[in-house]
XYZ file of C-alpha atoms in Angstrom:
150
model
C 102.752 113.448 102.617
C 99.341 114.517 101.207
C 97.657 111.629 103.158
C 99.445 112.539 106.365
C 98.123 116.225 106.141
C 94.656 114.991 105.281
C 94.592 112.544 108.249
C 95.972 115.143 110.622
C 93.210 117.656 109.659
C 90.611 114.973 110.157
C 91.974 114.168 113.589
C 92.149 118.036 114.559
C 88.515 118.408 113.291
C 87.380 115.477 115.314
C 89.357 116.842 118.366
C 87.740 120.345 117.996
C 84.281 118.681 117.682
C 84.855 116.620 120.926
C 86.030 119.593 122.772
C 83.350 121.960 121.635
C 80.292 119.543 121.631
C 78.503 117.870 124.465
C 78.102 114.628 122.777
C 80.157 111.563 123.393
C 80.175 110.403 119.703
C 82.819 112.873 118.745
C 85.054 111.802 121.493
C 84.518 108.155 120.566
C 85.323 108.926 116.923
C 88.528 110.639 118.068
C 89.596 107.657 120.111
C 88.821 105.302 117.118
C 90.829 107.480 114.803
C 93.897 107.481 116.984
C 93.670 103.733 117.682
C 93.328 103.161 113.985
C 96.649 105.032 113.330
C 98.332 103.016 116.122
C 97.119 99.820 114.571
C 98.365 100.847 111.159
C 101.847 101.730 112.516
C 102.110 98.446 114.328
C 100.993 96.477 111.298
C 103.488 97.991 109.063
C 106.380 97.366 111.604
C 105.232 93.758 112.107
C 104.917 92.978 108.191
C 108.308 94.666 107.465
C 109.949 92.408 109.961
C 108.390 89.325 108.480
C 108.877 90.016 104.800
C 111.875 88.072 103.202
C 113.610 89.237 100.133
C 116.011 87.437 97.762
C 117.579 88.645 94.570
C 119.186 86.585 91.637
C 120.257 86.902 88.072
C 119.898 84.380 85.420
C 123.229 85.153 83.846
C 126.268 86.562 85.565
C 127.472 87.992 82.122
C 125.461 89.432 79.441
C 126.941 90.299 75.959
C 126.058 93.599 74.378
C 122.764 93.651 72.563
C 121.311 90.743 74.662
C 118.842 90.931 77.585
C 119.759 90.178 80.991
C 117.201 89.452 83.756
C 117.459 90.635 87.434
C 114.767 88.959 89.707
C 113.821 90.176 93.050
C 111.603 87.708 95.139
C 109.453 88.910 98.078
C 108.040 86.368 100.371
C 105.189 87.499 102.739
C 104.637 84.859 105.384
C 102.151 86.971 107.488
C 98.236 86.705 107.156
C 98.230 90.466 106.208
C 98.336 91.543 102.556
C 100.791 94.251 101.675
C 99.371 97.057 99.500
C 102.431 99.067 98.628
C 106.139 98.032 98.598
C 108.487 100.574 97.211
C 111.653 99.268 95.523
C 114.635 101.569 94.836
C 117.181 100.207 92.735
C 120.562 101.776 91.582
C 121.809 100.669 88.142
C 125.267 101.688 86.916
C 124.738 103.769 83.687
C 121.000 103.707 83.987
C 120.411 105.695 87.112
C 117.834 105.012 89.819
C 114.577 102.964 89.306
C 111.721 103.279 91.716
C 108.934 100.861 91.487
C 105.878 99.799 93.557
C 104.629 96.355 93.982
C 102.295 94.467 96.410
C 102.400 91.106 98.144
C 99.431 88.985 98.883
C 99.148 87.148 102.280
C 101.245 83.923 102.688
C 102.657 84.286 99.249
C 105.784 84.592 97.244
C 105.904 87.213 94.445
C 108.832 88.001 92.070
C 109.581 91.380 90.396
C 111.711 91.286 87.234
C 113.680 93.901 85.511
C 115.142 93.305 82.056
C 118.501 95.039 81.347
C 120.078 95.301 77.898
C 123.617 96.724 77.992
C 124.516 99.243 75.424
C 128.291 99.347 76.027
C 130.889 96.781 77.041
C 132.053 96.633 80.631
C 130.770 95.962 84.008
C 127.417 97.358 85.354
C 126.073 96.912 88.861
C 122.534 96.232 89.741
C 121.607 96.939 93.595
C 118.651 97.320 95.601
C 119.095 100.531 97.634
C 116.046 100.456 99.641
C 112.757 98.471 100.179
C 110.006 100.150 102.109
C 106.623 98.787 103.053
C 103.717 101.363 103.393
C 100.287 101.085 105.161
C 97.056 101.314 103.160
C 96.570 104.897 103.808
C 100.289 105.985 103.274
C 100.668 107.393 106.737
C 103.478 105.038 107.988
C 106.296 103.155 106.413
C 109.044 100.832 107.511
C 112.258 99.746 105.864
C 112.604 96.012 104.903
C 116.049 94.301 105.558
C 117.858 93.895 102.205
C 120.006 90.773 101.991
C 123.647 91.445 101.163
C 123.268 89.717 97.715
C 120.665 92.300 96.587
C 122.758 95.201 97.848
């Protein structure tokens, strides 16, 4: 939110300079700022549609006192690197975990979480939301979550 406010103040200051001044540079800068924002929004939307996510566990059952591993794989098939992917996970008994990761261009990265159950019984690990952000944090788009991860 802070970056959106700062960017809006910058655009308004440039708009004021373009309206008050006689020079063409402020108008050129205003058009460039607006075009940059449109390109960032389109880039986020495009990359969010191309990212592929898969989830798996090493063991379906973990005894009390042992560690179980949950793996989330993110595949970026685009030529654009992703600087910020927000992962929101709900874990029964542990609450909500929010982490941030990145994905290089044309790569496959994995994110791991280790869980050690304290009590006997079932617990559920699920990805609640995946969201990709642009480099300035102005725009974001949801990534489709496969049913296995949900």
